[in-house]
Every structure is written in C-alpha cells, then in structure tokens.
Short mmCIF file of N, CA and C in Angstrom, two decimals:
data_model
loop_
_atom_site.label_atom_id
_atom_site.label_comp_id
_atom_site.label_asym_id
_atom_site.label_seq_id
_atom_site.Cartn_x
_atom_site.Cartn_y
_atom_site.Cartn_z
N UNK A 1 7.83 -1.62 -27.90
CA UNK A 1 6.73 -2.26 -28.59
C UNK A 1 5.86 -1.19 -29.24
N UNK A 2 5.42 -1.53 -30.41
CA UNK A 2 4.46 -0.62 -30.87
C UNK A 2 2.96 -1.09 -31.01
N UNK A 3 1.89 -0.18 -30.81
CA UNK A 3 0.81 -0.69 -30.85
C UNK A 3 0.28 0.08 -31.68
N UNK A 4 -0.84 -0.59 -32.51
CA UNK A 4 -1.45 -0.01 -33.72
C UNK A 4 -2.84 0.16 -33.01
N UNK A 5 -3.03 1.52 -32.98
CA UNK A 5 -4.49 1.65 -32.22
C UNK A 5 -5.36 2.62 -34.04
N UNK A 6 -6.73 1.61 -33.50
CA UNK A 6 -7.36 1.92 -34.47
C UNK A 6 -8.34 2.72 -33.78
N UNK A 7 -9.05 3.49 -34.21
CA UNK A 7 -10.62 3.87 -34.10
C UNK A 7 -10.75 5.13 -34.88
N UNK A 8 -11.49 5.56 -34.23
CA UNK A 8 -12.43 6.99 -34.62
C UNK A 8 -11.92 7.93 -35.18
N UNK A 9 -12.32 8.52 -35.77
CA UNK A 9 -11.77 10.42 -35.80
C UNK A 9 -12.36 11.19 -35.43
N UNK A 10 -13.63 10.57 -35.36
CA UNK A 10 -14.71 10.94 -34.08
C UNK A 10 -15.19 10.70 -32.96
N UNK A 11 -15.45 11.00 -32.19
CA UNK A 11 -15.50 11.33 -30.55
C UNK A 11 -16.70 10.40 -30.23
N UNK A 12 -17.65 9.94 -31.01
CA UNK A 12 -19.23 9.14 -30.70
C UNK A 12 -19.58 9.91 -29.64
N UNK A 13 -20.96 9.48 -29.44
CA UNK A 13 -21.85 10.48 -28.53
C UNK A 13 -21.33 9.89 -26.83
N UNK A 14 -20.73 9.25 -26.23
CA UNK A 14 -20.52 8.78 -24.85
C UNK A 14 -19.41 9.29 -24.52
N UNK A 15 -19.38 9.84 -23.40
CA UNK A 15 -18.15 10.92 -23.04
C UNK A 15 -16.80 9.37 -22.60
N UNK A 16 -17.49 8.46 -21.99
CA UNK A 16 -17.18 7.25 -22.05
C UNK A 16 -15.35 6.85 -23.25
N UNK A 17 -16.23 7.14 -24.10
CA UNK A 17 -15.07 6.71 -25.56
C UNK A 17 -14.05 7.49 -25.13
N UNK A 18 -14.01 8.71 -24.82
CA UNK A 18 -13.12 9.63 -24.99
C UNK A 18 -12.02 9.28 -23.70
N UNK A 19 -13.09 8.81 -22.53
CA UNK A 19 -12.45 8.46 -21.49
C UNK A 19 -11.30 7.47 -21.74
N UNK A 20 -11.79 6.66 -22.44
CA UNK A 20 -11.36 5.34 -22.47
C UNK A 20 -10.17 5.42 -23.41
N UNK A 21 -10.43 5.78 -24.34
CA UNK A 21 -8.94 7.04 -25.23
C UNK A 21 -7.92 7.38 -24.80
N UNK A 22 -8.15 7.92 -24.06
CA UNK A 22 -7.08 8.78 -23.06
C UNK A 22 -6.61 7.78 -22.14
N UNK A 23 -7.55 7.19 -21.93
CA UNK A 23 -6.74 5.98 -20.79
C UNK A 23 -6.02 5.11 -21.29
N UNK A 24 -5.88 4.66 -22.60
CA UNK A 24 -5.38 3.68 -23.01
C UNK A 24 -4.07 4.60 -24.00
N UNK A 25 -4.29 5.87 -23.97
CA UNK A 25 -3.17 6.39 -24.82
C UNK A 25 -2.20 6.52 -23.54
N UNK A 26 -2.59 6.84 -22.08
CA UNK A 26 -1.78 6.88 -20.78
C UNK A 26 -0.78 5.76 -21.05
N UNK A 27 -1.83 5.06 -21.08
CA UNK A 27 -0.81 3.56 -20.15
C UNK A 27 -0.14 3.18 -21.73
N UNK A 28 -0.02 3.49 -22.74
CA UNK A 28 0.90 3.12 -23.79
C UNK A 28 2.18 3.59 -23.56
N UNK A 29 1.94 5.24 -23.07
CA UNK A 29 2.98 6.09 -22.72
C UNK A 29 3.87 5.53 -21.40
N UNK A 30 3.08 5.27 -20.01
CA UNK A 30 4.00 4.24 -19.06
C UNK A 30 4.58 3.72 -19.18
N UNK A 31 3.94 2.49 -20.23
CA UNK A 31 4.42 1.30 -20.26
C UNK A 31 5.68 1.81 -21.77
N UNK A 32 6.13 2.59 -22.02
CA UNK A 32 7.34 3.07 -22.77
C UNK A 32 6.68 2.09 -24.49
N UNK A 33 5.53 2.22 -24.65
CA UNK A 33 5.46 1.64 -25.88
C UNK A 33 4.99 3.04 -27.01
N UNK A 34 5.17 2.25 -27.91
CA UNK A 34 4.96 4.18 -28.89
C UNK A 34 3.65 3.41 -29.63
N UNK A 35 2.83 4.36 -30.00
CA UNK A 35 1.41 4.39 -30.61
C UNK A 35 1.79 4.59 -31.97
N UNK A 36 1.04 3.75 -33.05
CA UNK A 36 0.87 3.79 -34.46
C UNK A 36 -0.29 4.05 -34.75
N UNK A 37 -0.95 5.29 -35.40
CA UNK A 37 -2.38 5.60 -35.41
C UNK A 37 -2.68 6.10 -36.69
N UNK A 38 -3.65 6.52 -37.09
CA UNK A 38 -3.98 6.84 -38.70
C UNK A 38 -3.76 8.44 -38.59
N UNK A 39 -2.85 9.25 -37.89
CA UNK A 39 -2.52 10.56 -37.98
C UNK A 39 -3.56 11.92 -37.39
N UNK A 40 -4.39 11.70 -37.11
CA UNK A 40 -5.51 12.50 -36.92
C UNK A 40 -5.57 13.09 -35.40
N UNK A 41 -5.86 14.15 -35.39
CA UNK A 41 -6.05 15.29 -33.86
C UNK A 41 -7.41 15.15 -33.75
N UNK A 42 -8.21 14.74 -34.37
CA UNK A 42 -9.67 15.01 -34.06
C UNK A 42 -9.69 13.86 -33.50
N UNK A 43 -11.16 13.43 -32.36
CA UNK A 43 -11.91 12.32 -32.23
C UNK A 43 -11.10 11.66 -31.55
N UNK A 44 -11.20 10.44 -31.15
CA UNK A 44 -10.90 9.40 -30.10
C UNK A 44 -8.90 9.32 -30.96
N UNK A 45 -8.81 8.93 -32.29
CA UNK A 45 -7.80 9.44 -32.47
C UNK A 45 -6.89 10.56 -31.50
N UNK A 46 -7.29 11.62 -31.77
CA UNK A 46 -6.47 12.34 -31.22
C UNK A 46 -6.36 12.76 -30.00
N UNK A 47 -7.70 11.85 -29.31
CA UNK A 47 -7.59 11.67 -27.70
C UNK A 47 -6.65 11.00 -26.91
N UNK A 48 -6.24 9.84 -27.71
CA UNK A 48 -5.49 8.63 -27.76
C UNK A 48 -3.94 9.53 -27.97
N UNK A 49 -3.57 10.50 -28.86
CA UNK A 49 -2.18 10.70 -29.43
C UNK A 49 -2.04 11.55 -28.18
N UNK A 50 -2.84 12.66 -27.93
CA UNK A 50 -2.75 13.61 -26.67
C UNK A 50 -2.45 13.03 -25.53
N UNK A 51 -3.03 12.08 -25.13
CA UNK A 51 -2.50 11.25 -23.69
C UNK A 51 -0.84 10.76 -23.91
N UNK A 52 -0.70 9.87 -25.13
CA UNK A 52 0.56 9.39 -25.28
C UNK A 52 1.85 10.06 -25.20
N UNK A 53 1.34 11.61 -26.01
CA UNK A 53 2.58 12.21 -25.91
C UNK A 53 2.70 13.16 -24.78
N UNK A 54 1.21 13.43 -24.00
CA UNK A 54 1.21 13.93 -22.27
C UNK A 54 2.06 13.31 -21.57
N UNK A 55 1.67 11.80 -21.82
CA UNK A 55 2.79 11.03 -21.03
C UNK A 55 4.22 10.40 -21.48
N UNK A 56 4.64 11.63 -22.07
CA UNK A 56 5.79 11.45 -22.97
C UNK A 56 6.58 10.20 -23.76
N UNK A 57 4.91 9.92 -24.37
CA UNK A 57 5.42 8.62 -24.94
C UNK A 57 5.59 9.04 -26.64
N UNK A 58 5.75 8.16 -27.62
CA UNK A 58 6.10 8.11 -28.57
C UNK A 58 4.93 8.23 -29.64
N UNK A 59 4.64 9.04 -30.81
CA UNK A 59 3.72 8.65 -31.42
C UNK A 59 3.64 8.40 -33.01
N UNK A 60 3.20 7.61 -33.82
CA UNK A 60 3.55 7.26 -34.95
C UNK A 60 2.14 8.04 -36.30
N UNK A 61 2.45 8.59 -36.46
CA UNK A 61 1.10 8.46 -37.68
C UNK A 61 1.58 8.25 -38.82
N UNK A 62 0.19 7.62 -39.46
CA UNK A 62 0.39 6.68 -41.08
C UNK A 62 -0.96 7.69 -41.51
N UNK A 63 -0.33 8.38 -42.35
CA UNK A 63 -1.50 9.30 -42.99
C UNK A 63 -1.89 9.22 -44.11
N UNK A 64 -2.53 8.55 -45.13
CA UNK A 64 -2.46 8.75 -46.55
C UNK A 64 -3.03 9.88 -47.38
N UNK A 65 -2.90 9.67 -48.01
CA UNK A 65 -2.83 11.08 -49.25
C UNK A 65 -4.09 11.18 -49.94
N UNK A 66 -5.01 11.53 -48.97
CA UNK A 66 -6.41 11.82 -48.72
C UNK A 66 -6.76 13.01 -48.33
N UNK A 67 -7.39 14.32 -48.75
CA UNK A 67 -7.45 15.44 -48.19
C UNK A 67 -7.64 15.91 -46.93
N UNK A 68 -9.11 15.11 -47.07
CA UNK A 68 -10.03 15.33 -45.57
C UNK A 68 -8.94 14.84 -44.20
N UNK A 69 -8.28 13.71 -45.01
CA UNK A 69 -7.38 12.87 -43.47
C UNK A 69 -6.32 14.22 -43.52
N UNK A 70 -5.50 14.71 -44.47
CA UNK A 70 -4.40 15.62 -44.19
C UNK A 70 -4.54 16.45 -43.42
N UNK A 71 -6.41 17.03 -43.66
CA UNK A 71 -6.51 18.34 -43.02
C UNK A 71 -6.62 18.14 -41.59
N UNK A 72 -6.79 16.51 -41.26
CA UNK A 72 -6.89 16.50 -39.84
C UNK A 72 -5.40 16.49 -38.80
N UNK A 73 -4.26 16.29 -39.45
CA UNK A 73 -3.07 15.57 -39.24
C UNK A 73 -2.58 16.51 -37.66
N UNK A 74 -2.22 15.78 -37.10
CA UNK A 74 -2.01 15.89 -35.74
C UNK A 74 -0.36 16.78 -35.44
N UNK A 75 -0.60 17.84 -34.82
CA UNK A 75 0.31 18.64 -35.19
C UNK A 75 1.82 18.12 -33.94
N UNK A 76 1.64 17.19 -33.15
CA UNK A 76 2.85 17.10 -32.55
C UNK A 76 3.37 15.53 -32.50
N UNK A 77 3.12 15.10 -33.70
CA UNK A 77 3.70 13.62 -33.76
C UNK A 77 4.95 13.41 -34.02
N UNK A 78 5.59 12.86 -33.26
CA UNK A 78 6.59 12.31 -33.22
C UNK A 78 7.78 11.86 -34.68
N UNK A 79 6.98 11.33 -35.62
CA UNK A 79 7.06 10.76 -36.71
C UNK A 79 5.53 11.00 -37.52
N UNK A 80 6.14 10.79 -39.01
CA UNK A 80 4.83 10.83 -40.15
C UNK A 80 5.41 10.39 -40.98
N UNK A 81 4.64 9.11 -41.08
CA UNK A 81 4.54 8.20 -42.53
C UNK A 81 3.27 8.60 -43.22
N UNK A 82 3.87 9.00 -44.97
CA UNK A 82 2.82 9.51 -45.34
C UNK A 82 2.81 8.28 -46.69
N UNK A 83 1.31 8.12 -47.12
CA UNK A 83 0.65 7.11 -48.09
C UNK A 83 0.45 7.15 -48.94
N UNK A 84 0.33 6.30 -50.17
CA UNK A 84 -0.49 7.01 -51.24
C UNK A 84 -1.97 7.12 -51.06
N UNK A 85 -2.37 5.84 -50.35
CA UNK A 85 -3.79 5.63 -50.24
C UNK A 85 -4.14 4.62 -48.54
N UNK A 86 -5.16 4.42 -48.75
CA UNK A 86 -5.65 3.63 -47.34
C UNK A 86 -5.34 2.16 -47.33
N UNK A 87 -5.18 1.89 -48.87
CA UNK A 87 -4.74 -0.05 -48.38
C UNK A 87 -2.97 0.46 -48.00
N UNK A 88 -2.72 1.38 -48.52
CA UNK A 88 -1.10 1.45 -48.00
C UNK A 88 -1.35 1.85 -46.46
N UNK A 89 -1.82 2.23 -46.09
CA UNK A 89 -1.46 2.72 -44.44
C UNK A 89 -1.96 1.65 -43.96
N UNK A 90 -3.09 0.43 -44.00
CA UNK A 90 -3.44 -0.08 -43.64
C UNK A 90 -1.88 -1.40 -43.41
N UNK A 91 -1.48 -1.59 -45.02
CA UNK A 91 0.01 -2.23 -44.78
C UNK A 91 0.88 -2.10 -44.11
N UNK A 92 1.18 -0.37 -44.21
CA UNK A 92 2.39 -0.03 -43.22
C UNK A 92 1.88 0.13 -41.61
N UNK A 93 0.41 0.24 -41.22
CA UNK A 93 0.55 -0.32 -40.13
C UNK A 93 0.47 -1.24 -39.58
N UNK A 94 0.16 -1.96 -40.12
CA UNK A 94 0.07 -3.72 -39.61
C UNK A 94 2.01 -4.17 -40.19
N UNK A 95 2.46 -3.14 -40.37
CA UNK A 95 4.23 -3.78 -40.90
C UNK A 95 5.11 -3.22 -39.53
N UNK A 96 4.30 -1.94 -39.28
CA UNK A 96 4.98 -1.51 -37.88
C UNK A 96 4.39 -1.93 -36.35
N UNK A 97 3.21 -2.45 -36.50
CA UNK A 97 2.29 -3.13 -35.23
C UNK A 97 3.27 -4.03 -34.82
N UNK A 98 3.30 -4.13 -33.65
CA UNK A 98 3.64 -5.60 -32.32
C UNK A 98 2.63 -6.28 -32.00
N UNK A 99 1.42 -5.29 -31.94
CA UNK A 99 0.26 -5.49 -31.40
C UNK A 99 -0.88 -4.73 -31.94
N UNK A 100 -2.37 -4.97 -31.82
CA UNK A 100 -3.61 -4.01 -32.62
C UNK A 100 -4.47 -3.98 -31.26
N UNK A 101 -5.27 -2.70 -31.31
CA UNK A 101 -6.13 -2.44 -30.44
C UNK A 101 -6.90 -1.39 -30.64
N UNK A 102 -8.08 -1.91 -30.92
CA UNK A 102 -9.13 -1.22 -31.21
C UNK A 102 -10.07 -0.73 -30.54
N UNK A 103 -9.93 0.94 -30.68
CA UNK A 103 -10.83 1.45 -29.62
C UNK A 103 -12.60 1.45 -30.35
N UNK A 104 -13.57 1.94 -29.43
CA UNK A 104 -14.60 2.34 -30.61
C UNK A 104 -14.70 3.11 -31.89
N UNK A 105 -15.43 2.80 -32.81
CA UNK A 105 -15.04 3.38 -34.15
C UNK A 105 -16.16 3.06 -35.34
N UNK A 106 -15.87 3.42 -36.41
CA UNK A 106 -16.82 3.05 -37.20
C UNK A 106 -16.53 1.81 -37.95
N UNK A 107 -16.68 1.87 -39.72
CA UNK A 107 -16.38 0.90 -40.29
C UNK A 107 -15.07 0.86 -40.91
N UNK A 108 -14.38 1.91 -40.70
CA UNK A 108 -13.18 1.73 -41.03
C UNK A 108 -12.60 1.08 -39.44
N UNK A 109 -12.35 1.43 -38.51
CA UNK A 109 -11.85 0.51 -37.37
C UNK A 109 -12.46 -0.84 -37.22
N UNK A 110 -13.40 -1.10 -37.88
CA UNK A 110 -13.80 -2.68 -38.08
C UNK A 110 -12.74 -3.28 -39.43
N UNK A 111 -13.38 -2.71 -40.27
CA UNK A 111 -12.53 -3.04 -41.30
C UNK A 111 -11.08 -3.55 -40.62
N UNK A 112 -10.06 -2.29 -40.11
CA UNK A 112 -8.77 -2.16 -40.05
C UNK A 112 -8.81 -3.56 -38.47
N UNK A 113 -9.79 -3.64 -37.93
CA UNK A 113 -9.04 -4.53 -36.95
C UNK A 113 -9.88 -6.18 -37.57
N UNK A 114 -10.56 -6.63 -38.10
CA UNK A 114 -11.00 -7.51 -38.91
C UNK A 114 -9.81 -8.13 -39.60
N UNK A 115 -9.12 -7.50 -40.31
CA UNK A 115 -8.29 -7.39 -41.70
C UNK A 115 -7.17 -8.69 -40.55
N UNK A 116 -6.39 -7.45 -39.40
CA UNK A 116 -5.40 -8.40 -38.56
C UNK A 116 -6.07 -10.00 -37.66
N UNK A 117 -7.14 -9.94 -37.54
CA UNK A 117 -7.85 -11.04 -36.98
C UNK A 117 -7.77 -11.90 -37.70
N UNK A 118 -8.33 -11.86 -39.02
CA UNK A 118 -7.89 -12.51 -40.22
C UNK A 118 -6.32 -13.26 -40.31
N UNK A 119 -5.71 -12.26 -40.25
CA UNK A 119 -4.41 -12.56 -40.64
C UNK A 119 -3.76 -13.65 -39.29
N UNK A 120 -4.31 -13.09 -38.01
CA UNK A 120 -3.41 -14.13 -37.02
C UNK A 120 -4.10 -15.35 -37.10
N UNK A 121 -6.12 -15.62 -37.23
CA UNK A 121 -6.41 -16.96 -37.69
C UNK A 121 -6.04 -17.58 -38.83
N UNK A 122 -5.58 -16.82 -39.97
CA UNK A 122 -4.50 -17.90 -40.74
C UNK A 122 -2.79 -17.79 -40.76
N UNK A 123 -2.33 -17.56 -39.24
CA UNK A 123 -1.29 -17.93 -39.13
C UNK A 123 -0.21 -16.65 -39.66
N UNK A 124 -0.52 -16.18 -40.49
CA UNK A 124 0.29 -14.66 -41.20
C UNK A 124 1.25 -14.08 -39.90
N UNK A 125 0.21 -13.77 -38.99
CA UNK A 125 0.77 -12.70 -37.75
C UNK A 125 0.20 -13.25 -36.53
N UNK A 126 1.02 -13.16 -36.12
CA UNK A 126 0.95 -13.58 -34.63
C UNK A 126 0.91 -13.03 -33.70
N UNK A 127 0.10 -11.65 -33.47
CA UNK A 127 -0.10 -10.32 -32.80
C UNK A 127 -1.23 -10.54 -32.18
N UNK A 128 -1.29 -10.19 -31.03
CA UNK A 128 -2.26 -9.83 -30.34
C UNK A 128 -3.15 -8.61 -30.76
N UNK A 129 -4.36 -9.57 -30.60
CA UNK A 129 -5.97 -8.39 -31.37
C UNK A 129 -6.80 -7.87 -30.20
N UNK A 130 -6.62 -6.65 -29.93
CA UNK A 130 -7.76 -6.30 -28.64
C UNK A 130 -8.47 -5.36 -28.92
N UNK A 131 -10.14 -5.77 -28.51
CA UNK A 131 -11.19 -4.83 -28.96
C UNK A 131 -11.25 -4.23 -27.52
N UNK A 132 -11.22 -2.47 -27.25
CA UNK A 132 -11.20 -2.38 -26.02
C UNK A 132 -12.41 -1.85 -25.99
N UNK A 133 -13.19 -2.94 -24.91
CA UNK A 133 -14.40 -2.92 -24.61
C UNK A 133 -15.02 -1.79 -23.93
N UNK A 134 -14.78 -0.79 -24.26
CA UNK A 134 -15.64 0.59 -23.76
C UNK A 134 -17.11 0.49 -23.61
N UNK A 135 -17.57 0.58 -22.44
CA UNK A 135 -19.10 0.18 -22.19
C UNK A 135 -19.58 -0.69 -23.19
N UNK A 136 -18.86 -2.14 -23.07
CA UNK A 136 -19.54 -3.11 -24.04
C UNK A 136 -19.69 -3.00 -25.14
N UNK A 137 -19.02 -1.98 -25.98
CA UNK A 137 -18.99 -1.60 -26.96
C UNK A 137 -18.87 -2.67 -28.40
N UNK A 138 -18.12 -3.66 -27.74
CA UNK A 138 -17.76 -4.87 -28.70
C UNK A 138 -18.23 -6.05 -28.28
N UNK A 139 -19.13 -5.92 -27.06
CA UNK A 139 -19.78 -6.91 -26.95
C UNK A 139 -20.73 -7.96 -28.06
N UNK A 140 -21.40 -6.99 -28.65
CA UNK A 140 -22.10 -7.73 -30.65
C UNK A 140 -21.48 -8.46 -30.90
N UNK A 141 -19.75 -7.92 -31.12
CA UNK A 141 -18.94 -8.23 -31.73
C UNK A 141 -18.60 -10.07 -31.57
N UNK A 142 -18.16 -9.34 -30.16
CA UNK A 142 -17.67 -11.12 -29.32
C UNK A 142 -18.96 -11.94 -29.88
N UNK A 143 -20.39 -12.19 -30.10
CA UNK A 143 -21.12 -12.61 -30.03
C UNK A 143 -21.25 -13.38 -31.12
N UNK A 144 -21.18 -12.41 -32.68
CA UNK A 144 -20.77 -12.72 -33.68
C UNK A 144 -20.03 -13.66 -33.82
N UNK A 145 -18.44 -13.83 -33.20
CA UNK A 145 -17.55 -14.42 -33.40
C UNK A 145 -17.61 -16.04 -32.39
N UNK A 146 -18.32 -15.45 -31.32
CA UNK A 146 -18.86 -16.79 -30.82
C UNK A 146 -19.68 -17.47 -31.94
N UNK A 147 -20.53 -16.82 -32.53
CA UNK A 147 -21.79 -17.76 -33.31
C UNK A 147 -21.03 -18.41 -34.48
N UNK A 148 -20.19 -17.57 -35.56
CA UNK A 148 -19.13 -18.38 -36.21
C UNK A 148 -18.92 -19.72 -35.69
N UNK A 149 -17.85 -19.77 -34.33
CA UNK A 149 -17.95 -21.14 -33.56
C UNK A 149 -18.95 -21.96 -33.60
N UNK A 150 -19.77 -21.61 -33.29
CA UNK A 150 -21.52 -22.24 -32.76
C UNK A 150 -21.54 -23.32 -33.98
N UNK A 151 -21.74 -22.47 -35.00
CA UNK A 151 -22.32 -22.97 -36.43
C UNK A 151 -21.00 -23.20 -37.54
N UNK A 152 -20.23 -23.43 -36.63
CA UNK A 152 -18.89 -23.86 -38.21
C UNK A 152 -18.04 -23.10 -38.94
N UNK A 153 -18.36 -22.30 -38.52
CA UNK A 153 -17.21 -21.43 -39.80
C UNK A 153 -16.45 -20.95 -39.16
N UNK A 154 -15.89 -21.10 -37.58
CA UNK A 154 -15.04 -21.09 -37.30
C UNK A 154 -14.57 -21.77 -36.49
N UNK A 155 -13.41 -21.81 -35.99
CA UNK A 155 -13.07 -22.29 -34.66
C UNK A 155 -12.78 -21.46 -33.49
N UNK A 156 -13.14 -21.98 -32.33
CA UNK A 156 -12.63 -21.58 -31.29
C UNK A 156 -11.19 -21.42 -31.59
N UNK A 157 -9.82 -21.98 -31.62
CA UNK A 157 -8.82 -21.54 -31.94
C UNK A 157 -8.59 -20.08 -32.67
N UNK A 158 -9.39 -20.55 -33.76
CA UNK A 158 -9.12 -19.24 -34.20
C UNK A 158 -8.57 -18.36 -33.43
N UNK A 159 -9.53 -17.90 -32.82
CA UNK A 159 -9.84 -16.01 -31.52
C UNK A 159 -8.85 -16.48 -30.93
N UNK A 160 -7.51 -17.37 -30.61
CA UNK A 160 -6.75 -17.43 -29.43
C UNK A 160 -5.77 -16.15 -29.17
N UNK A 161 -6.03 -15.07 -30.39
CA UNK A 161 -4.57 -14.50 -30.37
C UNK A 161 -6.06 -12.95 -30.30
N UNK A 162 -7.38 -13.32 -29.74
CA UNK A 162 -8.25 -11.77 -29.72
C UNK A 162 -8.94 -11.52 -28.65
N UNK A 163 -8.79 -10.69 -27.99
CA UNK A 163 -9.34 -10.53 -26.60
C UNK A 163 -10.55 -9.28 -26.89
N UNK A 164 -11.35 -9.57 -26.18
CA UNK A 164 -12.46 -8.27 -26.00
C UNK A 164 -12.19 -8.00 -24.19
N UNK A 165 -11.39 -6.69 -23.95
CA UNK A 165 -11.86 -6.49 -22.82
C UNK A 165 -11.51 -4.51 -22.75
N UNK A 166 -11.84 -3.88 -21.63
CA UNK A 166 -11.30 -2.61 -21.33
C UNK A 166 -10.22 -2.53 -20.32
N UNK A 167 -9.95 -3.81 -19.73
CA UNK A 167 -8.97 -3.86 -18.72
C UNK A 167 -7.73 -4.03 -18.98
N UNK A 168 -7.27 -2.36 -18.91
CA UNK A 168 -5.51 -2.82 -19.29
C UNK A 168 -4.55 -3.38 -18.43
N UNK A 169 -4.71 -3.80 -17.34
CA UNK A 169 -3.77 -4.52 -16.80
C UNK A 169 -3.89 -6.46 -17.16
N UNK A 170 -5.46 -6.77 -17.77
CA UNK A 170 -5.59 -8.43 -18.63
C UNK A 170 -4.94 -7.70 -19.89
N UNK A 171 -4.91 -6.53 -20.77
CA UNK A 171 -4.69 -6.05 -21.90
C UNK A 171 -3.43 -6.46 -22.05
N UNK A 172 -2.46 -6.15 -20.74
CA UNK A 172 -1.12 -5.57 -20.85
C UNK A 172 -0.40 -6.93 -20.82
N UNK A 173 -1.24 -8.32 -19.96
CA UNK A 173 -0.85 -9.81 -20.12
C UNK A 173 -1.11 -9.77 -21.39
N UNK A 174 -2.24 -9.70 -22.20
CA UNK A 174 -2.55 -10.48 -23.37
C UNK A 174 -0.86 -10.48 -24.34
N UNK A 175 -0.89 -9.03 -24.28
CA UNK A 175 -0.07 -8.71 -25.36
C UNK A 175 1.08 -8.86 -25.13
N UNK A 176 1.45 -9.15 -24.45
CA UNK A 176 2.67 -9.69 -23.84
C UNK A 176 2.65 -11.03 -23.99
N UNK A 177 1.78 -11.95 -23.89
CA UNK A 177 2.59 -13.49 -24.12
C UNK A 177 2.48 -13.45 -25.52
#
C-alpha cells in the first residue's frame, strides 16, 4: 500500500510535530507500506522519509521542477518522480496514493489534503483521508467541517472516508476498510 503523506518542509515550533513524524514514518515502514511524499529532507517531510527508510521501508518522492523544492530533495529515496510543476505532483500523487495522511503543515498540506477530501465526497476516490492529530493540531479543522454539517453545505456522509486522529493503530483500521 502506498500512503501519500503530506505536510511540512518545516519542522513548526513543537518538538511534538517532529515526534509525531517519525512515528508515523515508523509504523509505515512495519507495516511494509512505502511513503509518497513531496521529496524533501528538511522539516517534518524529511522526518517522516528518515524513519521510513530507518525502518527499511520504501520511499517515494514527487518533486517538481521548482528550485527551492530541488534544493531540498532528499538524498536516499528510494525512487524520484520528477514534475513539471505542483498541480503535476499534486496528480501524480493522488495517482500513486492508496491512502492520504496529513501530518501538520502549512497551506500547501491543507491545500494538498482538502483537494483528496473533495474528491472522496464526490465519489472520484475512495481513499481514506487522515489528519494526524498531533496535539490537536486539526482539531479547528474537524470543527469547520462539523459546522459545514451544522448549517448545510454539507453532509455528514460526506467525512465518511476522513478521520482526524494521532492514533495509528484507529489509523491503521481506518485505512484498511
């Protein structure tokens, strides 16, 4: 299985994130699944690739043909898919995802895990969406998407295929059924 982990290229100020990085790049590696990531050694990124391939798991980067991203490119990946631009990596990873999971991040990891939420509430993909809740990190988030419900513009159905949690052993059910 492959999982498309989104976030950072930066580390955010909570030693927390980084923790939580590494823990979730572990158990990708256990559980024999290979990581699809936006290519990068820096930041929660490359906290995430370092655990995976510690634990001799598999790792994928989708890098596009962006300077600043090249100069970051992670020197022991497994594989490199390279882009012209960011809606292409954004394609080719949601073409190689099983699954999305989003660690903390800015507005590009909103963006990039938004985009698949989208896509499984209208039916497109049928992938499991997980915001991994690093000290409540996506708690707003859930809140947001509750109030949608609240007031109409969405449904509860919708979210059936998006979990907010940090617990990878509910993580490791979600994505699995």
């Amino acid at each position: 299985m492959n999982i498309a982990v989104y976030c950072g290229s930066a580390s955010g100020n909570r030693p927390s994130f980084t923790e939580g990085a590494k823990a979730l790049g572990s158990w990708i590696a256990q559980n024999g699944y290979t990581l699809v990531y936006g290519g990068s050694r820096t930041g929660l990124m490359g906290a995430t690739a370092d655990a995976v391939l510690a634990g001799g798991g598999k790792v994928i980067g989708v890098i596009p043909d962006v300077k600043l991203i090249q100069e970051r490119r992670h020197p022991g990946l497994t594989e490199c898919i390279e882009t012209k631009d960011m809606a292409e990596r954004k394609q080719k990873m949601i073409e190689l995802a099983d699954a999305y999971v989003a660690l903390p991040g800015g507005p590009g990891t909103l963006d990039e895990i938004s985009e698949v939420i989208c896509l499984a509430r209208l039916g497109i993909e049928n992938k499991a969406c997980v915001l991994f809740d690093t000290d409540g990190y996506y708690q707003a988030l859930k809140k947001i998407f509750e109030e949608m419900v609240e007031v109409g513009f969405s449904e509860k159905e919708d979210f059936k295929r998006v979990l907010v949690s940090a617990d990878l052993d509910e993580i490791g059910r979600f994505i699995e059924q």
